[in-house]
Amino acid sequence: MATPIFVTAASIAAELHQAMLEAKGLALTAKNARALAVRAGSKTVGFKAITHFIDELASDIIRQSQYINGVSEHLSHNAVALWRASTAAEKFDWIATQHSDNIASLHHAMQSCYQQREALSHTLSRGLRELEQQLEEGDKHIRTANLIATSSKVEAASAGDFRNQLEVIAQNITDTADKIRAHLSQARRLLGQRQKHTP
Amino acid sequence: MLATTLYEDGDHRWIMFARDPQKAEGIIDTNQYMVQSGDQAILLDPGGIELFAPMLSAVLKFVPAEHITHLFASHQDPDIISSLGLWDQALPNAKLYSPWLWESFIRHFGMEKIEFCAIPDEGMTLNIGRIQLQFIPAHYLHSSGNFHVYDPKAKILMSGDVGAAMESTDAPLWVDTMSTHIPKMRKFHQRWMPSNEAKLDWIRRARQLDIQIMAPQHGRLFQPPHVQEFLNWFEDLPVGIAIKG
Ligand SMILES: [Fe+2]
Ligand SMILES: [Fe+2]
């Protein structure tokens, strides 16, 4: 049985929430790296410059995760409303097959229920498309994070006494980027699975 | 869904809907009622969400949707009113009369269009077409905010969970002998009704009414002399027994 959209969307929101927490960790890493770079002085000028990029990237990811989180939560509510309208519509369909006596008197309520179902399912597919685009955006951030991590490692190698500490930070960036990527791909997997079942 | 006309005088009717043959296992069987007068009708305890489709279908055999102007929920239980979210789609202009105490709970069943009309603790009357119904206080029987519905013209008391019996779906509609019926009611009343004081207050009210039919939400219906026999039996029955357990 297909997972209902409202469960999928809520799960996506949860993944993005985790991604956002990781990005907050990344912002902290950037702050530590900058403090270290300042103390290290001239040997780490390159690294210091990179910390600005890390910081910027972290706040981009946080902003975007929060946005996707909002979109998917909204989507989940929307899907619940759609489920309720569809449930009522299915009951009306069944009632319509039962007898004809006063069925005409339900016409108005049935029509507005069907219209509501239509409108909600329209909003829902638009929301799902937007979600897909946003998750693709997220992948771009991951590619940037990987570039930054590589540059950090290069800069760390020439940082003399601070080499070890900076290497730890560079590794930290790589690990965090991996975790965020895992959350994003899990979100995309959930979305893809859902769309297979949605005509 | 079996529909039985309990009373008919011109366009004033009491219809009972019960014994749904499609009812799922493990769900308590319930009696739903409709009181109709002229071009207005009220559904009394319209039932659980699983019952909505057969109920609406059965009701439409008697009245068009726009004539179902009112709903009544004696209390907040799911077997009473968990279908509300679907009635809300079917009857957007209807009004729901229910104990004021339960408004914020009953809204959890989903109610966006239907208007909630709070019944105050002391009860009230409501005109349906050309007749007047009375909401009789039955608090703590079993719910802490609870009403029964009395129709002084038809002389019918819809008594909610009072007088309820656990029966199979093919049981007769009417109580025939009290001695065989009492065992089916005893445990339910002793365990579900919490207060002897509330019970006696309700019996005092019920004895002031001329009751030709006492119609509970589960099980069989009572006619004289079984109505009086029920009141006497209930009066002597100790309730709220779980605390002794
Ligand atoms: Fe109840
Ligand atoms: Fe009940």
Coordinates of C-alpha atoms and ligand atoms in Angstrom, one line a residue:
Chain A
M1 CA 0.0 0.0 0.0
A2 CA 1.3 3.5 -0.9
T3 CA 2.2 5.7 2.0
P4 CA -0.2 8.6 2.2
I5 CA 1.2 11.9 1.0
F6 CA 0.7 13.6 4.4
V7 CA 3.0 11.0 6.0
T8 CA 5.6 11.4 3.2
A9 CA 5.5 15.2 3.4
A10 CA 5.8 15.2 7.2
S11 CA 8.8 12.8 6.8
I12 CA 10.4 15.1 4.3
A13 CA 9.9 18.0 6.7
A14 CA 11.6 15.9 9.4
E15 CA 14.6 15.2 7.1
L16 CA 15.0 18.9 6.3
H17 CA 14.8 19.7 10.0
Q18 CA 17.8 17.4 10.6
A19 CA 19.6 18.9 7.6
M20 CA 19.1 22.4 9.2
L21 CA 20.5 21.2 12.5
E22 CA 23.6 19.9 10.7
A23 CA 23.9 23.2 8.9
K24 CA 23.8 25.0 12.2
G25 CA 26.7 22.8 13.3
L26 CA 28.5 23.8 10.2
A27 CA 28.1 27.5 11.0
L28 CA 29.7 26.8 14.4
T29 CA 32.6 25.0 12.7
A30 CA 33.1 28.1 10.5
K31 CA 33.2 30.3 13.6
N32 CA 35.8 28.0 15.3
A33 CA 37.9 27.9 12.2
R34 CA 37.9 31.7 11.9
A35 CA 39.0 32.1 15.5
L36 CA 41.8 29.6 14.9
A37 CA 42.8 31.3 11.7
V38 CA 43.0 34.7 13.4
R39 CA 45.3 33.3 16.1
A40 CA 47.4 31.5 13.5
G41 CA 48.1 34.7 11.7
S42 CA 49.7 35.0 8.3
K43 CA 50.1 31.3 7.6
T44 CA 46.4 30.8 7.5
V45 CA 45.2 33.7 5.5
G46 CA 43.8 31.4 2.8
F47 CA 42.0 29.3 5.4
K48 CA 40.5 32.4 7.0
A49 CA 39.1 33.5 3.6
I50 CA 37.5 30.0 3.3
T51 CA 35.8 30.3 6.6
H52 CA 33.7 33.2 5.2
F53 CA 32.5 30.8 2.4
I54 CA 31.7 28.1 5.0
D55 CA 29.7 30.6 7.0
E56 CA 27.8 31.8 4.0
L57 CA 27.1 28.3 2.9
A58 CA 25.9 27.3 6.3
S59 CA 23.4 30.2 6.4
D60 CA 22.3 29.4 2.9
I61 CA 21.6 25.8 3.8
I62 CA 19.8 26.8 7.0
R63 CA 17.6 29.3 5.1
Q64 CA 16.8 26.8 2.4
S65 CA 16.1 23.9 4.8
Q66 CA 13.8 26.1 6.8
Y67 CA 12.0 27.0 3.6
I68 CA 11.7 23.4 2.3
N69 CA 10.6 22.4 5.8
G70 CA 7.8 25.0 5.6
V71 CA 6.8 23.9 2.2
S72 CA 6.6 20.2 3.1
E73 CA 4.7 21.0 6.4
H74 CA 2.2 23.0 4.4
L75 CA 2.0 20.2 1.9
S76 CA 1.3 17.7 4.7
H77 CA -1.6 19.8 6.0
N78 CA -2.9 20.2 2.5
A79 CA -2.7 16.4 1.9
V80 CA -4.7 15.8 5.1
A81 CA -7.4 18.2 3.8
L82 CA -7.4 16.4 0.5
W83 CA -7.7 13.0 2.2
R84 CA -10.7 14.2 4.1
A85 CA -12.4 15.7 1.0
S86 CA -11.6 12.5 -0.9
T87 CA -13.0 10.3 1.9
A88 CA -16.3 12.3 1.8
A89 CA -16.3 12.2 -2.0
E90 CA -15.9 8.4 -2.0
K91 CA -18.8 8.1 0.4
F92 CA -20.9 10.4 -1.8
D93 CA -20.1 8.2 -4.8
W94 CA -21.3 5.2 -3.0
I95 CA -24.5 6.9 -1.8
A96 CA -25.2 7.9 -5.4
T97 CA -25.3 4.3 -6.4
Q98 CA -27.7 3.3 -3.6
H99 CA -31.0 5.0 -4.7
S100 CA -32.3 8.0 -6.5
D101 CA -35.0 9.3 -4.2
N102 CA -33.5 12.4 -2.7
I103 CA -30.0 12.1 -4.2
A104 CA -30.5 15.4 -6.1
S105 CA -30.7 17.2 -2.8
L106 CA -27.1 16.3 -2.1
H107 CA -26.0 17.7 -5.4
H108 CA -24.8 21.0 -4.1
A109 CA -22.8 19.5 -1.2
M110 CA -21.3 16.9 -3.5
Q111 CA -20.3 19.4 -6.1
S112 CA -18.5 21.6 -3.6
C113 CA -16.8 18.6 -2.1
Y114 CA -15.6 17.4 -5.6
Q115 CA -14.5 21.0 -6.4
Q116 CA -12.6 21.2 -3.1
R117 CA -10.9 17.8 -3.8
E118 CA -10.0 19.1 -7.3
A119 CA -8.5 22.4 -6.0
L120 CA -6.6 20.6 -3.2
S121 CA -5.1 18.0 -5.5
H122 CA -4.0 20.8 -7.8
T123 CA -2.3 22.7 -5.0
L124 CA -0.8 19.5 -3.9
S125 CA 0.9 18.6 -7.2
R126 CA 2.1 22.2 -7.5
G127 CA 3.6 21.9 -4.0
L128 CA 5.2 18.6 -4.9
R129 CA 6.9 20.1 -8.0
E130 CA 8.2 23.0 -5.9
L131 CA 9.5 20.6 -3.3
E132 CA 11.4 18.7 -6.0
Q133 CA 13.0 21.9 -7.4
Q134 CA 14.0 23.0 -3.9
L135 CA 15.6 19.7 -3.2
E136 CA 17.6 20.0 -6.4
E137 CA 18.8 23.4 -5.2
G138 CA 19.9 21.7 -2.1
D139 CA 22.2 19.4 -4.1
K140 CA 24.0 22.4 -5.5
H141 CA 24.8 23.5 -1.9
I142 CA 26.3 20.1 -1.2
R143 CA 28.6 20.4 -4.3
T144 CA 29.7 23.8 -3.0
A145 CA 30.4 22.2 0.5
N146 CA 32.6 19.5 -1.1
L147 CA 34.6 22.2 -3.0
I148 CA 35.1 24.1 0.3
A149 CA 36.1 21.0 2.1
T150 CA 38.7 20.2 -0.5
S151 CA 40.1 23.7 -0.5
S152 CA 40.2 23.6 3.4
K153 CA 42.4 20.5 3.2
V154 CA 44.8 22.1 0.8
E155 CA 45.0 25.2 3.0
A156 CA 45.4 23.2 6.1
A157 CA 48.4 21.4 4.6
S158 CA 50.3 24.6 4.5
A159 CA 49.3 25.9 7.9
G160 CA 52.4 24.7 9.8
D161 CA 51.7 24.3 13.5
F162 CA 48.0 24.6 13.0
R163 CA 47.9 22.0 10.4
N164 CA 46.4 19.3 12.6
Q165 CA 43.6 21.5 14.0
L166 CA 42.7 22.8 10.6
E167 CA 42.7 19.3 9.2
V168 CA 40.2 18.3 11.9
I169 CA 38.0 21.3 10.8
A170 CA 38.3 20.4 7.2
Q171 CA 37.2 16.8 7.9
N172 CA 34.4 18.2 10.0
I173 CA 33.1 20.1 7.0
T174 CA 33.3 17.0 4.8
D175 CA 31.4 14.9 7.4
T176 CA 28.7 17.5 7.9
A177 CA 28.2 17.9 4.1
D178 CA 27.9 14.1 3.9
K179 CA 25.2 14.1 6.6
I180 CA 23.2 16.9 5.0
R181 CA 23.5 15.1 1.6
A182 CA 22.1 11.9 3.3
H183 CA 19.1 13.8 4.6
L184 CA 18.5 15.5 1.2
S185 CA 18.7 12.3 -0.7
Q186 CA 16.4 10.5 1.8
A187 CA 14.0 13.4 1.3
R188 CA 14.2 13.0 -2.5
R189 CA 13.8 9.2 -2.2
L190 CA 10.6 9.8 -0.2
L191 CA 9.4 12.2 -2.7
G192 CA 10.3 10.0 -5.7
Q193 CA 8.6 7.0 -4.1
R194 CA 5.5 9.1 -3.5
Q195 CA 5.4 10.3 -7.1
K196 CA 5.6 6.8 -8.5
H197 CA 2.3 6.1 -6.7
T198 CA 0.7 9.4 -7.7
P199 CA -0.9 9.3 -11.1
Chain B
M1 CA -29.2 -0.1 7.6
L2 CA -32.6 -1.1 8.9
A3 CA -35.1 1.9 9.2
T4 CA -38.1 1.6 11.4
T5 CA -40.9 4.2 11.8
L6 CA -41.6 4.4 15.6
Y7 CA -44.2 7.2 15.3
E8 CA -46.1 8.9 12.6
D9 CA -48.7 11.6 12.7
G10 CA -49.0 13.5 9.5
D11 CA -45.6 14.8 8.7
H12 CA -44.4 14.3 12.2
R13 CA -42.3 11.2 12.3
W14 CA -39.7 9.3 14.4
I15 CA -37.5 7.0 12.4
M16 CA -35.0 4.6 14.0
F17 CA -31.9 3.5 12.0
A18 CA -30.1 0.5 13.4
R19 CA -28.9 -3.0 12.9
D20 CA -26.6 -2.2 10.0
P21 CA -25.9 -5.6 8.4
Q22 CA -22.6 -4.2 7.0
K23 CA -21.4 -3.1 10.4
A24 CA -17.7 -4.2 11.0
E25 CA -16.8 -6.7 13.7
G26 CA -15.7 -5.2 17.0
I27 CA -17.8 -2.0 16.7
I28 CA -20.7 -1.6 19.1
D29 CA -24.1 -1.6 17.4
T30 CA -25.9 1.8 17.8
N31 CA -29.4 3.1 17.3
Q32 CA -29.7 6.4 15.4
Y33 CA -32.9 8.4 15.3
M34 CA -34.4 11.1 13.1
V35 CA -37.3 13.3 14.2
Q36 CA -39.0 15.0 11.4
S37 CA -41.7 17.7 11.2
G38 CA -42.6 19.6 8.1
D39 CA -39.5 20.4 6.2
Q40 CA -37.2 20.2 9.1
A41 CA -35.5 17.1 10.6
I42 CA -33.0 16.4 13.4
L43 CA -30.7 13.5 13.6
L44 CA -30.2 12.3 17.2
D45 CA -26.7 10.8 17.9
P46 CA -25.9 10.3 14.2
G47 CA -23.2 7.8 14.9
G48 CA -19.6 6.8 14.2
I49 CA -17.5 7.7 11.2
E50 CA -17.8 4.1 9.8
L51 CA -21.6 4.5 9.8
F52 CA -21.8 7.7 7.9
A53 CA -22.4 6.4 4.3
P54 CA -25.1 3.9 5.2
M55 CA -26.7 6.4 7.5
L56 CA -26.9 9.3 5.0
S57 CA -28.1 6.9 2.4
A58 CA -30.9 5.6 4.7
V59 CA -31.9 9.1 5.8
L60 CA -32.1 10.3 2.2
K61 CA -34.8 7.7 1.6
F62 CA -37.0 9.8 3.9
V63 CA -36.0 13.4 3.5
P64 CA -33.9 15.5 1.1
A65 CA -30.6 16.7 2.5
E66 CA -31.7 20.3 2.9
H67 CA -34.4 19.2 5.3
I68 CA -31.8 17.8 7.7
T69 CA -31.5 21.1 9.4
H70 CA -30.2 19.9 12.8
L71 CA -28.0 17.4 14.5
F72 CA -27.9 16.4 18.1
A73 CA -25.1 14.8 20.0
S74 CA -26.1 13.7 23.5
H75 CA -22.4 13.6 24.5
Q76 CA -18.9 13.4 23.0
D77 CA -18.4 9.7 22.5
P78 CA -17.1 8.4 19.1
D79 CA -20.1 6.1 18.7
I80 CA -22.3 9.2 19.0
I81 CA -20.6 11.8 16.8
S82 CA -17.3 10.8 15.2
S83 CA -19.0 11.0 11.8
L84 CA -19.2 14.8 12.3
G85 CA -16.4 15.6 9.8
L86 CA -18.3 13.9 7.0
W87 CA -21.7 15.4 7.9
D88 CA -19.9 18.7 7.8
Q89 CA -19.3 18.1 4.1
A90 CA -22.8 16.8 3.4
L91 CA -24.9 19.4 5.4
P92 CA -22.9 22.6 5.4
N93 CA -25.9 24.6 6.7
A94 CA -26.9 22.4 9.6
K95 CA -26.7 23.2 13.3
L96 CA -25.3 20.8 15.9
Y97 CA -26.9 20.9 19.4
S98 CA -24.7 19.4 22.0
P99 CA -23.8 20.0 25.7
W100 CA -21.8 23.2 26.0
L101 CA -19.2 21.2 28.0
W102 CA -18.1 19.3 24.9
E103 CA -17.8 22.0 22.3
S104 CA -14.0 22.1 22.3
F105 CA -13.7 18.3 22.2
I106 CA -16.4 17.6 19.6
R107 CA -14.7 20.1 17.3
H108 CA -11.8 17.6 17.1
F109 CA -14.0 15.4 14.9
G110 CA -13.8 18.2 12.3
M111 CA -16.4 20.9 12.0
E112 CA -15.9 23.8 9.7
K113 CA -19.3 24.6 8.2
I114 CA -21.8 23.2 10.7
E115 CA -22.7 25.6 13.5
F116 CA -22.2 24.5 17.1
C117 CA -25.2 25.4 19.3
A118 CA -24.4 24.9 23.0
I119 CA -27.0 23.4 25.3
P120 CA -26.8 24.9 28.8
D121 CA -26.6 22.6 31.8
E122 CA -30.3 23.1 32.7
G123 CA -31.4 22.0 29.2
M124 CA -33.6 23.8 26.6
T125 CA -36.3 23.3 24.0
L126 CA -35.9 23.3 20.3
N127 CA -38.5 23.7 17.6
I128 CA -38.3 21.3 14.6
G129 CA -41.0 22.2 12.1
R130 CA -44.2 22.4 14.1
I131 CA -43.1 20.4 17.1
Q132 CA -41.0 21.2 20.1
L133 CA -38.4 18.9 21.5
Q134 CA -36.9 19.1 25.0
F135 CA -33.3 18.5 25.9
I136 CA -33.5 16.8 29.3
P137 CA -30.4 16.9 31.5
A138 CA -28.8 13.5 32.0
H139 CA -25.4 14.6 33.3
Y140 CA -23.0 11.9 34.4
L141 CA -25.2 9.2 32.7
H142 CA -22.6 8.3 31.7
S143 CA -20.9 11.5 30.3
S144 CA -20.3 14.5 32.6
G145 CA -22.2 16.7 30.0
N146 CA -25.1 14.7 28.7
F147 CA -28.7 15.2 27.5
H148 CA -31.7 13.1 26.4
V149 CA -34.4 14.2 24.0
Y150 CA -38.1 14.2 24.8
D151 CA -40.9 14.7 22.4
P152 CA -44.0 15.5 24.4
K153 CA -46.3 15.0 21.4
A154 CA -45.0 11.6 20.3
K155 CA -44.2 10.8 24.0
I156 CA -40.9 9.4 23.1
L157 CA -37.7 9.7 25.2
M158 CA -34.4 9.2 23.5
S159 CA -32.4 8.1 26.5
G160 CA -28.8 7.9 25.1
D161 CA -26.7 5.3 26.9
V162 CA -29.4 4.9 29.7
G163 CA -31.3 1.7 29.0
A164 CA -28.6 0.5 26.7
A165 CA -28.0 -3.3 26.2
M166 CA -25.4 -5.2 24.4
E167 CA -27.2 -7.3 21.8
S168 CA -26.5 -9.0 18.6
T169 CA -27.5 -7.2 15.4
D170 CA -30.4 -9.6 14.8
A171 CA -32.0 -9.0 18.2
P172 CA -35.7 -7.9 18.3
L173 CA -36.3 -4.1 18.5
W174 CA -38.5 -4.2 21.6
V175 CA -38.0 -5.4 25.1
D176 CA -40.4 -8.4 25.7
T177 CA -39.7 -9.5 29.2
M178 CA -37.6 -7.6 31.8
S179 CA -36.3 -10.7 33.5
T180 CA -34.5 -11.8 30.4
H181 CA -33.4 -8.3 29.4
I182 CA -32.0 -7.1 32.7
P183 CA -28.9 -9.4 32.6
K184 CA -28.0 -7.7 29.3
M185 CA -28.1 -4.3 30.9
R186 CA -26.7 -4.8 34.4
K187 CA -22.9 -4.8 33.9
F188 CA -23.1 -1.9 31.4
H189 CA -25.0 0.4 33.8
Q190 CA -23.0 -0.5 36.8
R191 CA -19.7 0.0 35.2
W192 CA -20.4 3.0 32.9
M193 CA -22.7 5.1 35.1
P194 CA -20.5 6.8 37.7
S195 CA -23.0 8.4 40.1
N196 CA -25.9 7.1 42.1
E197 CA -26.9 10.7 42.9
A198 CA -27.0 11.6 39.2
K199 CA -29.0 8.4 38.5
L200 CA -31.7 9.3 41.1
D201 CA -31.9 12.9 39.8
W202 CA -32.5 11.6 36.3
I203 CA -35.1 9.0 37.5
R204 CA -37.0 11.9 39.2
R205 CA -37.0 13.8 35.9
A206 CA -38.0 10.8 33.9
R207 CA -40.9 10.0 36.2
Q208 CA -42.4 13.4 35.4
L209 CA -42.6 12.6 31.7
D210 CA -45.3 10.6 29.9
I211 CA -43.2 8.0 28.1
Q212 CA -44.7 5.7 25.6
I213 CA -41.3 4.7 24.1
M214 CA -38.0 4.9 25.8
A215 CA -35.4 4.7 23.0
P216 CA -31.7 4.1 24.0
Q217 CA -28.7 4.4 21.8
H218 CA -27.9 0.7 22.0
G219 CA -30.1 -2.4 22.2
R220 CA -33.9 -2.7 22.5
L221 CA -36.6 -0.1 23.0
F222 CA -39.0 0.0 26.0
Q223 CA -42.7 0.5 26.1
P224 CA -45.0 0.5 29.1
P225 CA -45.0 -1.3 31.5
H226 CA -41.3 -2.0 30.8
V227 CA -40.5 1.8 31.0
Q228 CA -41.6 1.9 34.6
E229 CA -40.0 -1.4 35.4
F230 CA -36.8 -0.1 34.0
L231 CA -36.9 3.0 36.2
N232 CA -37.6 0.9 39.3
W233 CA -34.8 -1.5 38.5
F234 CA -32.3 1.3 37.7
E235 CA -33.3 3.1 41.0
D236 CA -32.2 0.1 43.0
L237 CA -29.1 -0.7 41.0
P238 CA -25.8 0.4 42.6
V239 CA -23.6 2.1 39.9
G240 CA -20.0 3.3 39.8
I241 CA -18.8 -0.1 40.9
A242 CA -15.2 0.0 39.5
I243 CA -13.8 1.9 42.5
K244 CA -14.6 -1.1 44.7
G245 CA -12.6 -3.3 42.4
Ligands
FE1 FE -21.5 7.0 25.5
FE2 FE -23.1 4.8 23.5

